[in-house]
Amino acid sequence: MVDLSLKIKGALLAVLVLSLELLTHGGFFCMFIPIFVITYLSFNYPVIANWFLSAYAVGTTVMYFISPNLFQAWVIPEFLALCFLCLAPYFLRERREKVKTGFETLNNDKKKEFEDFKIISEKLKKENSRIDNQLKEIGRLYDVIKDLGSTLNAQEMLDLIKSFTDRMFDLPHFVIAILSADNKKYDVRVTSGCDETFLRGAEIDTSGTQLFAVLAREKKPLLISPINQDSRFEKLRHLSIESFLFIPFVIQDRVIGFLCSYSNQKDFLDQEKFSNFQVFFNQIAIGLQKSLLYEIVQKLSITDGLTKLYSHRHFKERLEAELVLAGRYASPLSLLILDIDHFKRYNDTYGHVAGDHVLMQVANILKEQADVTHLVARYGGEEMVLIAPETTKEKAVELAERIRTKIADYVFAAGNETTNVTVSVGVATFPMDAETSTDLIGRADQALYAGKNRGRNQVVSYPF
């Protein structure tokens, strides 16, 4: 319907122009009117232009037969010009479409390049961010190694490791266990976010069937999330634990300790952090090994090789320090000196091997009866001492009597025979008996020999 309307408009417009030419008797100026009209129409209304041209051609032909004298010489060139102007937009439009298509294609290509560039840019940003984080991790690791190198004290180093682990990896719960000096167990030395009272000081047998011991023997870092992927963690499921981390500290194919962490969230540690964790603790393990060796050497330097009690030198140093504290806080401090009765005769009768066995067993009884605040040392030969801070003379005598009784009741093996030994114990207390370490030792020694003179196997306190 619209096309028909346009066609009629084109025909009517042609009739109008022809009528104008008839009225003006076909003047030269009239040739420009259809040219202007067709130019406008062909570019804006091509349907009207086509019908205008068709109607104009028919009208011109009819006019030629009706009035030949009106037919001018310019009519044919005009008609050719009109045809050209009517067809020109088709060619120009096609050209324009090609150019437009070309520009759209170019624009789409540029858009795609821009999108690709944005994707590459985002990847580069992420990669730069990852590299920056790695550099920060390396920087932190360097700081850790530098700080760890500032101490050879094992507990100080473990405290530093705990601090750095909390700061760098934000683990919700973790424990660190270290191999004991006898290589038979792992001692839990660090706890974070756990029940410290329950876990601190816990022991894990290296050859046992406990999960930690089994994982330590495997010597492999482990990150499980969720834990139902591994049947070994069946017992942990009722604890609402979803993720489990285990990092062994391996030095020359030997596990000197491990870190264990857990969380009630899945994927609480991604693979990148897990990798950083392994690098972190591989470096820490080296420093930790040095500190543990230093701890062993230091302990050996202050420990008697036979009885495993503290040495005479360490006893003297600790007694001085404890007396300073006792004086500062006005608290009593008692000293016990113990001597095995007739020990030379025992050695002569049963041999030095049996004598050494007696010394070791007496030392064990002393350690068993001592409190955690007490210090037990070998004073020399068959003499042993016990420092009891914050202990009155009455309490010290009770402790000494308990030790004497335990030793007297103990059955010692001497080859194929069983024997008994007794001890004499001297007790002196700061500050009522003496105010210096030398005097305190002297008073306790005097009490000891008073017991020897009274028949041995007894406890004597100063003054006697």
Coordinates of C-alpha atoms in Angstrom, one line a residue:
M1 CA 0.0 0.0 0.0
V2 CA 2.9 2.3 0.8
D3 CA 4.7 1.5 -2.5
L4 CA 1.5 2.2 -4.5
S5 CA 1.2 5.6 -2.8
L6 CA 4.9 6.3 -3.6
K7 CA 4.4 5.2 -7.2
I8 CA 1.4 7.5 -7.6
K9 CA 3.4 10.4 -6.1
G10 CA 6.2 9.8 -8.6
A11 CA 3.8 9.7 -11.6
L12 CA 1.9 12.8 -10.4
L13 CA 5.2 14.7 -9.9
A14 CA 6.2 13.8 -13.5
V15 CA 2.9 15.1 -14.8
L16 CA 3.3 18.3 -12.9
V17 CA 6.8 18.9 -14.3
L18 CA 5.6 18.1 -17.9
S19 CA 2.6 20.5 -17.4
L20 CA 5.1 23.1 -16.3
E21 CA 7.1 22.5 -19.5
L22 CA 4.0 22.8 -21.7
L23 CA 3.1 26.1 -20.0
T24 CA 6.5 27.5 -20.6
H25 CA 6.7 26.0 -24.1
G26 CA 9.7 23.9 -23.3
G27 CA 12.3 26.6 -22.5
F28 CA 15.9 25.7 -21.9
F29 CA 15.5 26.4 -18.3
C30 CA 12.8 23.7 -18.0
M31 CA 15.4 21.0 -18.6
F32 CA 16.9 21.7 -15.2
I33 CA 13.7 21.2 -13.3
P34 CA 13.5 17.4 -13.8
I35 CA 17.2 17.1 -13.2
F36 CA 16.9 18.8 -9.8
V37 CA 13.8 16.8 -9.0
I38 CA 15.3 13.4 -10.0
T39 CA 18.5 14.2 -8.1
Y40 CA 16.7 14.9 -4.9
L41 CA 14.3 11.9 -5.3
S42 CA 16.9 9.3 -6.3
F43 CA 18.9 9.9 -3.2
N44 CA 16.0 10.2 -0.8
Y45 CA 13.0 8.4 -2.3
P46 CA 14.2 5.9 -4.9
V47 CA 10.7 4.4 -5.6
I48 CA 9.3 7.9 -6.3
A49 CA 12.3 8.7 -8.5
N50 CA 11.8 5.5 -10.6
W51 CA 8.2 6.2 -11.2
F52 CA 8.9 9.8 -11.8
L53 CA 11.4 8.9 -14.5
S54 CA 9.1 6.3 -16.1
A55 CA 6.1 8.7 -16.2
Y56 CA 8.4 11.6 -17.4
A57 CA 9.7 9.4 -20.2
V58 CA 6.2 8.3 -21.3
G59 CA 4.9 11.9 -21.0
T60 CA 7.8 13.3 -23.1
T61 CA 7.2 10.6 -25.8
V62 CA 3.5 11.5 -25.9
M63 CA 4.3 15.2 -26.1
Y64 CA 6.6 14.5 -29.1
F65 CA 3.7 12.9 -31.0
I66 CA 1.2 15.6 -30.0
S67 CA 3.4 18.6 -30.6
P68 CA 6.7 17.8 -32.4
N69 CA 7.7 21.4 -32.4
L70 CA 8.0 21.3 -28.6
F71 CA 10.6 18.5 -28.8
Q72 CA 13.9 20.3 -28.3
A73 CA 17.3 19.0 -29.1
W74 CA 18.3 18.9 -25.4
V75 CA 15.5 16.5 -24.5
I76 CA 17.6 13.4 -25.3
P77 CA 20.7 14.5 -23.3
E78 CA 18.3 15.5 -20.5
F79 CA 16.7 12.1 -20.5
L80 CA 20.1 10.4 -20.4
A81 CA 21.1 12.6 -17.5
L82 CA 17.9 11.7 -15.7
C83 CA 18.6 8.0 -16.2
F84 CA 22.1 8.5 -14.9
L85 CA 21.0 10.4 -11.9
C86 CA 18.3 7.8 -11.2
L87 CA 20.8 4.9 -11.3
A88 CA 23.7 6.7 -9.7
P89 CA 22.4 6.3 -6.1
Y90 CA 22.2 2.5 -6.6
F91 CA 25.9 2.4 -7.4
L92 CA 26.8 4.9 -4.8
R93 CA 24.6 3.1 -2.2
E94 CA 26.3 -0.2 -3.0
R95 CA 29.6 1.5 -2.7
R96 CA 28.6 3.1 0.5
E97 CA 27.4 -0.3 1.8
K98 CA 30.7 -1.8 0.9
V99 CA 32.5 1.0 2.6
K100 CA 30.1 0.8 5.6
T101 CA 30.6 -3.0 5.8
G102 CA 34.3 -2.5 5.6
F103 CA 34.2 0.1 8.4
E104 CA 32.0 -2.2 10.5
T105 CA 34.3 -5.1 9.9
L106 CA 37.3 -2.9 10.8
N107 CA 35.4 -1.6 13.8
N108 CA 34.5 -5.1 14.9
D109 CA 38.1 -6.2 14.4
K110 CA 39.3 -3.3 16.5
K111 CA 36.7 -4.0 19.1
K112 CA 37.9 -7.7 19.2
E113 CA 41.5 -6.5 19.4
F114 CA 40.5 -4.2 22.2
E115 CA 38.7 -7.0 24.1
D116 CA 41.7 -9.3 23.6
F117 CA 43.9 -6.5 24.8
K118 CA 41.7 -6.1 27.9
I119 CA 41.8 -9.8 28.6
I120 CA 45.6 -9.8 28.2
S121 CA 45.8 -6.7 30.3
E122 CA 43.7 -8.4 33.1
K123 CA 45.9 -11.5 32.9
L124 CA 49.0 -9.3 33.1
K125 CA 47.6 -7.5 36.1
K126 CA 46.8 -10.8 37.8
E127 CA 50.2 -12.1 37.0
N128 CA 51.8 -8.9 38.3
S129 CA 49.7 -9.2 41.4
R130 CA 50.8 -12.8 41.8
I131 CA 54.5 -11.9 41.3
D132 CA 54.1 -9.0 43.8
N133 CA 52.6 -11.4 46.3
Q134 CA 55.4 -13.9 45.7
L135 CA 58.0 -11.1 46.1
K136 CA 56.3 -10.1 49.4
E137 CA 56.3 -13.8 50.5
I138 CA 60.0 -14.0 49.6
G139 CA 60.7 -10.8 51.5
R140 CA 58.8 -12.2 54.5
L141 CA 60.7 -15.5 54.2
Y142 CA 64.0 -13.6 54.1
D143 CA 62.9 -11.7 57.3
V144 CA 62.0 -15.0 58.9
I145 CA 65.3 -16.6 58.1
K146 CA 67.2 -13.5 59.2
D147 CA 65.3 -13.4 62.5
L148 CA 65.6 -17.1 63.1
G149 CA 69.4 -16.8 62.5
S150 CA 69.5 -14.4 65.4
T151 CA 68.9 -17.2 68.0
L152 CA 70.0 -20.7 68.6
N153 CA 67.5 -21.2 71.5
A154 CA 65.1 -23.9 70.3
Q155 CA 62.1 -22.5 72.2
E156 CA 62.7 -18.9 71.1
M157 CA 62.9 -20.2 67.5
L158 CA 59.7 -22.1 67.9
D159 CA 58.0 -19.0 69.3
L160 CA 59.2 -17.0 66.3
I161 CA 57.9 -19.7 63.9
K162 CA 54.5 -19.5 65.7
S163 CA 54.5 -15.8 65.3
F164 CA 55.4 -15.8 61.6
T165 CA 53.0 -18.7 60.8
D166 CA 50.1 -16.7 62.5
R167 CA 51.1 -13.5 60.6
M168 CA 51.8 -15.0 57.1
F169 CA 49.3 -17.8 56.8
D170 CA 46.6 -17.0 59.3
L171 CA 46.0 -20.7 60.2
P172 CA 43.0 -21.1 62.5
H173 CA 44.4 -24.0 64.5
F174 CA 47.8 -25.6 64.4
V175 CA 50.4 -27.4 66.5
I176 CA 54.1 -27.9 66.1
A177 CA 55.8 -31.0 67.4
I178 CA 59.6 -31.6 67.6
L179 CA 61.6 -34.8 67.8
S180 CA 62.9 -35.6 71.2
A181 CA 66.6 -36.0 72.0
D182 CA 66.3 -39.8 72.1
N183 CA 64.5 -39.9 68.7
K184 CA 61.8 -42.0 70.2
K185 CA 58.9 -39.5 70.3
Y186 CA 57.6 -36.1 69.1
D187 CA 56.9 -33.5 71.8
V188 CA 54.2 -30.9 71.1
R189 CA 56.0 -27.7 71.7
V190 CA 53.8 -25.1 70.1
T191 CA 50.0 -24.7 70.0
S192 CA 47.8 -22.0 68.4
G193 CA 44.0 -21.9 68.5
C194 CA 44.0 -25.3 70.3
D195 CA 43.5 -26.5 73.8
E196 CA 47.0 -25.7 75.0
T197 CA 46.5 -27.3 78.4
F198 CA 45.6 -30.6 76.8
L199 CA 48.1 -30.6 73.9
R200 CA 51.2 -28.8 75.2
G201 CA 53.7 -31.4 76.4
A202 CA 51.8 -34.2 74.6
E203 CA 54.1 -37.0 73.3
I204 CA 53.7 -39.0 70.1
D205 CA 55.6 -42.3 69.7
T206 CA 57.6 -42.2 66.4
S207 CA 56.9 -45.9 65.8
G208 CA 53.2 -45.7 67.0
T209 CA 50.0 -46.1 65.1
Q210 CA 48.8 -42.5 65.8
L211 CA 47.9 -40.5 62.7
F212 CA 50.6 -38.0 63.2
A213 CA 53.3 -40.7 63.6
V214 CA 52.1 -42.5 60.4
L215 CA 52.1 -39.2 58.4
A216 CA 55.6 -38.3 59.8
R217 CA 56.9 -41.7 58.6
E218 CA 55.6 -41.0 55.1
K219 CA 57.7 -37.7 55.0
K220 CA 55.3 -36.0 52.6
P221 CA 53.4 -32.7 52.9
L222 CA 49.7 -33.2 52.8
L223 CA 46.7 -31.0 52.2
I224 CA 43.3 -32.7 52.3
S225 CA 40.1 -30.8 51.7
P226 CA 37.5 -32.2 52.3
I227 CA 38.8 -34.9 54.6
N228 CA 36.3 -37.4 53.4
Q229 CA 38.6 -38.0 50.4
D230 CA 40.9 -39.9 52.7
S231 CA 39.8 -42.9 54.8
R232 CA 42.6 -42.2 57.4
F233 CA 40.7 -39.2 58.6
E234 CA 37.5 -41.1 59.4
K235 CA 37.8 -40.3 63.1
L236 CA 38.0 -36.6 62.5
R237 CA 34.7 -36.3 60.7
H238 CA 32.6 -36.2 63.9
L239 CA 34.7 -33.1 65.0
S240 CA 33.3 -31.0 62.1
I241 CA 36.8 -30.8 60.6
E242 CA 36.8 -30.2 56.8
S243 CA 40.4 -29.5 56.0
F244 CA 43.7 -30.9 57.2
L245 CA 47.3 -29.8 56.7
F246 CA 50.4 -31.7 57.6
I247 CA 54.0 -30.4 56.9
P248 CA 56.9 -32.5 58.0
F249 CA 60.3 -30.9 58.7
V250 CA 62.6 -33.2 56.8
I251 CA 66.4 -32.9 57.1
Q252 CA 68.5 -35.5 55.2
D253 CA 65.5 -37.9 54.9
R254 CA 64.9 -37.6 58.7
V255 CA 61.7 -35.9 60.1
I256 CA 62.8 -33.7 63.0
G257 CA 59.3 -32.4 63.6
F258 CA 56.1 -31.4 61.9
L259 CA 53.3 -28.8 61.8
C260 CA 49.7 -30.0 61.8
S261 CA 46.7 -27.6 61.1
Y262 CA 43.0 -28.2 60.7
S263 CA 39.9 -26.1 59.9
N264 CA 36.1 -26.5 59.8
Q265 CA 36.1 -24.8 56.4
K266 CA 36.8 -26.4 53.0
D267 CA 39.7 -25.2 51.0
F268 CA 41.0 -23.0 53.8
L269 CA 44.4 -23.0 52.1
D270 CA 44.9 -22.8 48.3
Q271 CA 47.6 -24.6 46.3
E272 CA 49.7 -21.4 46.0
K273 CA 49.8 -20.9 49.7
F274 CA 50.4 -24.6 50.2
S275 CA 53.5 -24.4 47.9
N276 CA 54.7 -21.3 49.8
F277 CA 54.1 -23.1 53.0
Q278 CA 56.4 -25.9 52.0
V279 CA 59.1 -23.5 50.9
F280 CA 58.7 -21.6 54.2
F281 CA 59.1 -24.7 56.4
N282 CA 61.8 -26.2 54.3
Q283 CA 63.9 -23.2 55.1
I284 CA 62.8 -23.2 58.7
A285 CA 63.6 -26.8 59.2
I286 CA 67.3 -26.0 58.5
G287 CA 67.4 -23.4 61.3
L288 CA 65.4 -25.5 63.6
Q289 CA 67.8 -28.4 63.2
K290 CA 70.7 -26.2 64.2
S291 CA 68.8 -25.0 67.3
L292 CA 67.9 -28.5 68.3
L293 CA 71.5 -29.6 67.9
Y294 CA 72.6 -26.6 70.0
E295 CA 70.0 -27.5 72.6
I296 CA 71.3 -31.1 72.8
V297 CA 74.9 -29.9 73.0
Q298 CA 73.9 -27.3 75.6
K299 CA 72.1 -29.9 77.6
L300 CA 75.0 -32.3 77.4
S301 CA 77.3 -29.5 78.7
I302 CA 75.2 -29.1 81.8
T303 CA 74.2 -32.7 82.3
D304 CA 76.1 -35.5 84.0
G305 CA 76.7 -38.3 81.5
L306 CA 76.0 -41.2 83.8
T307 CA 73.0 -40.1 85.9
K308 CA 71.5 -37.6 83.4
L309 CA 71.2 -35.2 86.3
Y310 CA 72.5 -31.6 86.0
S311 CA 76.2 -31.1 86.5
H312 CA 77.9 -29.6 89.5
R313 CA 78.7 -26.4 87.6
H314 CA 75.1 -25.9 86.5
F315 CA 73.9 -26.6 90.0
K316 CA 76.1 -23.8 91.4
E317 CA 74.9 -21.3 88.8
R318 CA 71.2 -22.2 89.4
L319 CA 71.6 -22.0 93.2
E320 CA 73.0 -18.5 92.9
A321 CA 70.1 -17.4 90.7
E322 CA 67.5 -19.1 92.9
L323 CA 68.9 -17.4 96.0
V324 CA 68.6 -14.0 94.4
L325 CA 64.9 -14.7 93.6
A326 CA 64.3 -16.1 97.1
G327 CA 65.9 -13.0 98.6
R328 CA 63.9 -10.6 96.3
Y329 CA 60.5 -12.2 97.2
A330 CA 61.4 -13.1 100.8
S331 CA 60.6 -16.8 100.3
P332 CA 62.5 -19.8 101.8
L333 CA 64.7 -22.1 99.8
S334 CA 65.9 -25.4 101.0
L335 CA 68.9 -27.5 99.9
L336 CA 69.2 -31.3 100.2
I337 CA 72.5 -33.0 99.9
L338 CA 72.3 -36.8 99.6
D339 CA 75.2 -39.4 99.9
I340 CA 75.0 -43.1 99.3
D341 CA 76.1 -45.0 102.4
H342 CA 79.2 -47.2 102.2
F343 CA 79.3 -46.7 98.4
K344 CA 83.1 -47.5 98.2
R345 CA 82.4 -50.9 99.9
Y346 CA 79.5 -51.5 97.5
N347 CA 81.9 -50.9 94.5
D348 CA 84.5 -53.1 96.0
T349 CA 82.0 -55.9 96.6
Y350 CA 79.9 -55.8 93.4
G351 CA 82.1 -53.9 91.0
H352 CA 81.9 -50.5 89.4
V353 CA 79.3 -51.5 86.8
A354 CA 76.9 -52.4 89.7
G355 CA 77.9 -49.2 91.4
D356 CA 77.1 -47.2 88.3
H357 CA 73.7 -48.9 88.1
V358 CA 73.0 -47.8 91.7
L359 CA 73.9 -44.2 90.9
M360 CA 71.6 -44.2 87.9
Q361 CA 68.7 -45.7 89.9
V362 CA 69.1 -43.4 92.8
A363 CA 69.2 -40.5 90.4
N364 CA 65.9 -41.7 88.8
I365 CA 64.3 -42.0 92.2
L366 CA 65.4 -38.4 93.0
K367 CA 63.9 -37.1 89.8
E368 CA 60.6 -39.0 90.3
Q369 CA 60.2 -37.5 93.8
A370 CA 61.2 -34.0 92.8
D371 CA 58.7 -31.3 91.9
V372 CA 58.7 -29.5 88.6
T373 CA 60.2 -26.4 90.4
H374 CA 63.1 -28.4 91.9
L375 CA 66.5 -28.9 90.4
V376 CA 68.3 -32.2 90.9
A377 CA 72.1 -32.4 90.2
R378 CA 75.1 -34.7 90.8
Y379 CA 77.4 -32.9 93.2
G380 CA 80.3 -35.3 92.9
G381 CA 81.1 -39.0 93.3
E382 CA 78.1 -40.6 95.1
E383 CA 76.7 -37.2 96.3
M384 CA 73.6 -35.6 94.8
V385 CA 71.8 -32.4 95.5
L386 CA 68.3 -31.0 95.2
I387 CA 67.3 -27.3 95.2
A388 CA 63.8 -26.8 96.5
P389 CA 62.6 -23.1 96.0
E390 CA 59.8 -21.8 98.1
T391 CA 60.1 -24.8 100.5
T392 CA 60.3 -24.5 104.2
K393 CA 62.6 -26.7 106.3
E394 CA 59.7 -28.8 107.5
K395 CA 58.6 -29.6 103.9
A396 CA 62.2 -30.2 102.9
V397 CA 62.7 -32.7 105.7
E398 CA 59.5 -34.5 104.6
L399 CA 60.7 -34.6 101.0
A400 CA 64.1 -35.9 102.1
E401 CA 62.5 -38.6 104.3
R402 CA 60.3 -39.7 101.4
I403 CA 63.4 -40.0 99.1
R404 CA 65.4 -41.9 101.8
T405 CA 62.6 -44.4 102.3
K406 CA 62.1 -45.0 98.6
I407 CA 65.8 -45.7 98.1
A408 CA 65.9 -48.0 101.1
D409 CA 63.0 -50.0 99.8
Y410 CA 64.3 -50.2 96.3
V411 CA 65.8 -53.6 95.2
F412 CA 69.0 -53.2 93.1
A413 CA 70.4 -55.9 90.8
A414 CA 74.0 -56.7 91.1
G415 CA 74.8 -59.4 88.6
N416 CA 72.7 -62.4 89.7
E417 CA 72.2 -61.0 93.1
T418 CA 69.8 -58.4 94.5
T419 CA 70.9 -55.8 96.9
N420 CA 69.8 -52.7 98.9
V421 CA 71.5 -49.5 99.6
T422 CA 70.7 -46.6 102.0
V423 CA 71.4 -42.9 101.9
S424 CA 72.1 -40.1 104.3
V425 CA 70.5 -36.7 103.7
G426 CA 71.5 -33.3 105.0
V427 CA 69.0 -30.3 104.9
A428 CA 69.6 -26.6 105.2
T429 CA 67.3 -23.7 104.5
F430 CA 67.8 -20.1 103.3
P431 CA 67.7 -17.6 105.0
M432 CA 67.5 -18.9 108.5
D433 CA 70.6 -21.2 108.2
A434 CA 72.7 -19.3 105.7
E435 CA 72.5 -16.2 103.4
T436 CA 75.0 -17.2 100.7
S437 CA 75.2 -20.2 98.4
T438 CA 78.6 -21.3 99.9
D439 CA 77.3 -21.1 103.4
L440 CA 74.1 -22.9 102.5
I441 CA 76.0 -25.8 100.9
G442 CA 78.3 -25.9 103.9
R443 CA 75.4 -26.1 106.4
A444 CA 73.7 -28.9 104.4
D445 CA 77.0 -30.7 104.2
Q446 CA 77.5 -30.5 107.9
A447 CA 74.0 -31.9 108.5
L448 CA 74.8 -34.7 106.1
Y449 CA 77.9 -35.7 108.0
A450 CA 76.1 -35.5 111.2
G451 CA 73.8 -38.1 109.9
K452 CA 76.7 -40.2 108.8
N453 CA 78.2 -40.0 112.3
R454 CA 74.8 -41.0 113.9
G455 CA 74.7 -44.3 112.0
R456 CA 73.7 -43.4 108.4
N457 CA 70.4 -44.0 106.6
Q458 CA 68.8 -40.9 108.1
V459 CA 67.8 -37.3 107.4
V460 CA 69.4 -34.5 109.5
S461 CA 68.6 -30.8 109.2
Y462 CA 70.7 -27.9 110.2
P463 CA 71.1 -27.0 113.1
F464 CA 71.4 -30.5 114.4

